[in-house]
């Protein structure tokens, strides 16, 4: 279980997140919804270690950790899946997936490649490993981004507006991937402005409001 206690984050003297506490149960899909400027993405960036909060504590199964300390937290939160995919355009699908496990976790090439191919097959992307991002549809790029995050073997997978750039059919496709991953025991946090999507995929919805 992920626990966050008394999280506060400010930018230029403006409070974005004020003394927030929350929990995410094992195997749960939590959707964080709210208007622009309410701090949804900032909260996700604090959870994934891309932003350092001004105060607050993080616990995984009762053990405190610091998300920004990648050496210690990488196995808990492998990263986030972003709305713009953030794939390297000059690298193949396979290399996009295997790069971080080799560089960050120092895993052997053969082991990483074998696991990447298994993950691609699981998400319906078999035979796409030697393609480049420009050769993929939006839904395929999003699934590659999910595979890349999964390749780090995280305990929690985070998504920042995973459907905002997709048409309705592809939103449904990504939603199915998220619900399928729940069956494997993956805990997931989804930031979205799409309430219909949140209601379709989430076990629990947390609504946030912009601070005045």
Coordinates of C-alpha atoms in Angstrom, one line a residue:
X1 CA 0.0 0.0 0.0
X2 CA 1.2 3.5 -0.9
X3 CA 0.7 6.1 1.8
X4 CA 1.3 9.9 1.4
X5 CA 1.1 12.0 4.5
X6 CA 0.9 15.8 4.8
X7 CA 2.2 16.6 1.3
X8 CA 2.6 20.3 0.4
X9 CA 4.1 21.8 -2.7
X10 CA 4.5 25.5 -3.7
X11 CA 5.6 27.2 -6.8
X12 CA 6.8 30.9 -6.6
X13 CA 5.0 31.3 -3.3
X14 CA 1.7 29.9 -4.5
X15 CA 0.5 26.7 -2.8
X16 CA -0.5 24.0 -5.3
X17 CA -0.9 21.1 -2.9
X18 CA -1.7 21.8 0.7
X19 CA -1.2 19.2 3.4
X20 CA -2.6 16.3 1.4
X21 CA -2.8 12.8 2.8
X22 CA -3.9 9.8 0.7
X23 CA -3.6 6.0 0.4
X24 CA -3.6 3.7 -2.6
X25 CA -4.3 0.1 -1.8
X26 CA -2.5 -2.8 -3.4
X27 CA -3.9 -3.8 -6.8
X28 CA -6.1 -0.7 -6.8
X29 CA -6.7 1.7 -9.7
X30 CA -6.9 5.3 -8.4
X31 CA -8.1 8.0 -10.7
X32 CA -7.2 11.6 -9.7
X33 CA -9.6 14.1 -11.4
X34 CA -10.2 17.8 -11.3
X35 CA -9.9 21.0 -13.3
X36 CA -6.8 22.5 -14.8
X37 CA -4.6 24.1 -12.2
X38 CA -5.9 21.9 -9.4
X39 CA -2.5 20.2 -9.0
X40 CA -3.2 16.8 -10.5
X41 CA 0.0 16.6 -12.5
X42 CA 2.0 18.2 -9.8
X43 CA 0.8 15.5 -7.4
X44 CA 1.8 12.8 -9.9
X45 CA 5.2 14.4 -10.4
X46 CA 5.8 14.4 -6.7
X47 CA 4.8 10.7 -6.5
X48 CA 7.1 9.8 -9.3
X49 CA 10.0 11.9 -8.0
X50 CA 10.0 14.4 -10.9
X51 CA 9.2 17.2 -8.4
X52 CA 10.4 17.5 -4.8
X53 CA 7.6 18.4 -2.4
X54 CA 8.2 21.1 0.2
X55 CA 7.0 18.8 2.9
X56 CA 5.4 15.4 3.3
X57 CA 6.3 11.7 3.7
X58 CA 5.9 8.7 1.4
X59 CA 5.5 5.1 2.6
X60 CA 5.3 1.8 0.8
X61 CA 3.9 -1.0 2.9
X62 CA 4.9 0.9 6.0
X63 CA 8.5 1.7 4.9
X64 CA 9.3 5.3 4.2
X65 CA 10.9 6.1 0.9
X66 CA 11.8 9.3 -1.0
X67 CA 10.5 9.2 -4.7
X68 CA 13.2 11.6 -5.9
X69 CA 15.9 9.2 -4.6
X70 CA 15.9 7.0 -7.7
X71 CA 18.4 4.5 -6.5
X72 CA 16.0 3.5 -3.6
X73 CA 12.6 4.2 -5.2
X74 CA 13.0 3.0 -8.7
X75 CA 11.7 -0.5 -7.9
X76 CA 8.5 1.0 -6.3
X77 CA 7.5 3.6 -8.9
X78 CA 9.1 2.9 -12.3
X79 CA 8.0 6.2 -13.8
X80 CA 4.9 7.7 -15.5
X81 CA 3.2 7.2 -18.8
X82 CA 2.7 10.7 -20.3
X83 CA 0.1 12.0 -22.7
X84 CA 2.8 12.8 -25.3
X85 CA 4.4 9.4 -24.9
X86 CA 7.9 10.7 -24.7
X87 CA 9.4 8.0 -26.9
X88 CA 12.8 8.5 -28.4
X89 CA 12.0 9.1 -32.2
X90 CA 15.5 7.9 -33.3
X91 CA 15.2 4.5 -31.4
X92 CA 13.3 1.4 -32.3
X93 CA 10.4 0.3 -30.1
X94 CA 12.6 -2.4 -28.6
X95 CA 15.4 0.0 -27.8
X96 CA 13.0 2.5 -26.3
X97 CA 11.9 -0.2 -23.9
X98 CA 15.3 -1.7 -23.0
X99 CA 17.4 1.4 -22.6
X100 CA 16.4 2.3 -19.0
X101 CA 16.6 -1.2 -17.5
X102 CA 20.1 -1.5 -18.9
X103 CA 21.3 2.0 -17.9
X104 CA 19.5 2.4 -14.6
X105 CA 19.1 -1.2 -13.3
X106 CA 22.2 -2.6 -15.0
X107 CA 20.3 -5.5 -16.4
X108 CA 21.8 -7.8 -19.0
X109 CA 20.8 -7.1 -22.6
X110 CA 19.5 -10.6 -23.3
X111 CA 17.4 -10.6 -20.1
X112 CA 15.9 -7.2 -20.8
X113 CA 15.2 -8.0 -24.5
X114 CA 13.5 -11.3 -23.6
X115 CA 11.2 -9.5 -21.0
X116 CA 10.5 -6.6 -23.4
X117 CA 9.3 -9.0 -26.1
X118 CA 7.1 -10.8 -23.6
X119 CA 5.6 -7.5 -22.6
X120 CA 5.0 -6.3 -26.2
X121 CA 3.2 -9.6 -26.9
X122 CA 1.1 -9.2 -23.8
X123 CA -0.1 -5.7 -24.9
X124 CA -0.7 -6.8 -28.5
X125 CA 2.4 -5.3 -30.0
X126 CA 4.2 -8.4 -31.2
X127 CA 6.2 -7.9 -34.4
X128 CA 6.4 -4.1 -33.6
X129 CA 9.8 -4.3 -31.8
X130 CA 11.9 -3.1 -34.8
X131 CA 9.5 -0.3 -35.8
X132 CA 10.2 3.4 -35.0
X133 CA 7.6 5.6 -33.2
X134 CA 6.6 7.4 -36.3
X135 CA 5.4 4.1 -37.8
X136 CA 2.9 3.6 -34.9
X137 CA -0.6 4.8 -34.3
X138 CA -1.4 6.9 -31.2
X139 CA -2.8 3.9 -29.4
X140 CA 0.3 1.8 -30.2
X141 CA 2.6 4.6 -29.0
X142 CA 0.7 4.8 -25.7
X143 CA 1.0 1.0 -25.3
X144 CA 4.7 1.1 -26.0
X145 CA 5.1 3.8 -23.3
X146 CA 3.2 1.5 -20.9
X147 CA 5.5 -1.4 -21.8
X148 CA 8.6 0.9 -21.3
X149 CA 7.3 1.7 -17.8
X150 CA 6.5 -2.0 -17.0
X151 CA 10.0 -3.0 -18.1
X152 CA 11.3 -1.3 -15.0
X153 CA 9.2 -3.8 -13.0
X154 CA 7.6 -1.2 -10.8
X155 CA 5.1 -1.9 -8.0
X156 CA 3.1 1.2 -9.0
X157 CA 2.4 2.5 -12.5
X158 CA 1.4 6.1 -13.0
X159 CA -0.3 7.8 -15.9
X160 CA -0.6 11.5 -16.7
X161 CA -3.6 12.1 -19.0
X162 CA -3.1 8.9 -20.9
X163 CA -6.1 9.4 -23.2
X164 CA -6.0 13.1 -23.9
X165 CA -4.5 12.8 -27.4
X166 CA -6.6 9.8 -28.4
X167 CA -9.9 9.3 -30.2
X168 CA -12.8 7.5 -28.4
X169 CA -11.9 4.1 -29.8
X170 CA -8.2 4.4 -28.7
X171 CA -9.3 5.7 -25.3
X172 CA -11.2 2.4 -24.9
X173 CA -8.2 0.5 -26.0
X174 CA -5.9 2.1 -23.4
X175 CA -8.6 1.7 -20.7
X176 CA -8.7 -2.0 -21.4
X177 CA -4.9 -2.2 -21.0
X178 CA -5.2 -0.5 -17.6
X179 CA -7.9 -2.8 -16.4
X180 CA -6.1 -5.9 -17.7
X181 CA -2.9 -4.9 -15.8
X182 CA -5.0 -4.8 -12.6
X183 CA -5.5 -8.5 -13.1
X184 CA -1.7 -9.0 -12.8
X185 CA -1.7 -7.2 -9.5
X186 CA -0.4 -3.9 -10.7
X187 CA -1.3 -0.9 -8.5
X188 CA -2.0 2.1 -10.8
X189 CA -2.6 5.9 -10.4
X190 CA -4.3 7.7 -13.3
X191 CA -4.5 11.5 -13.6
X192 CA -7.2 12.5 -16.0
X193 CA -9.7 15.2 -16.8
X194 CA -12.0 12.6 -18.5
X195 CA -14.6 11.7 -15.9
X196 CA -16.1 9.0 -18.1
X197 CA -12.8 7.3 -18.5
X198 CA -12.1 7.6 -14.8
X199 CA -15.4 6.0 -13.9
X200 CA -14.8 3.2 -16.4
X201 CA -11.3 2.1 -15.2
X202 CA -11.0 3.2 -11.5
X203 CA -11.7 1.4 -8.3
X204 CA -11.6 4.8 -6.5
X205 CA -11.8 8.4 -7.7
X206 CA -10.1 11.3 -5.9
X207 CA -11.3 14.7 -6.8
X208 CA -9.0 17.7 -6.4
X209 CA -9.9 21.4 -6.6
X210 CA -7.7 24.4 -7.3
X211 CA -6.7 26.4 -4.2
X212 CA -7.9 30.0 -4.1

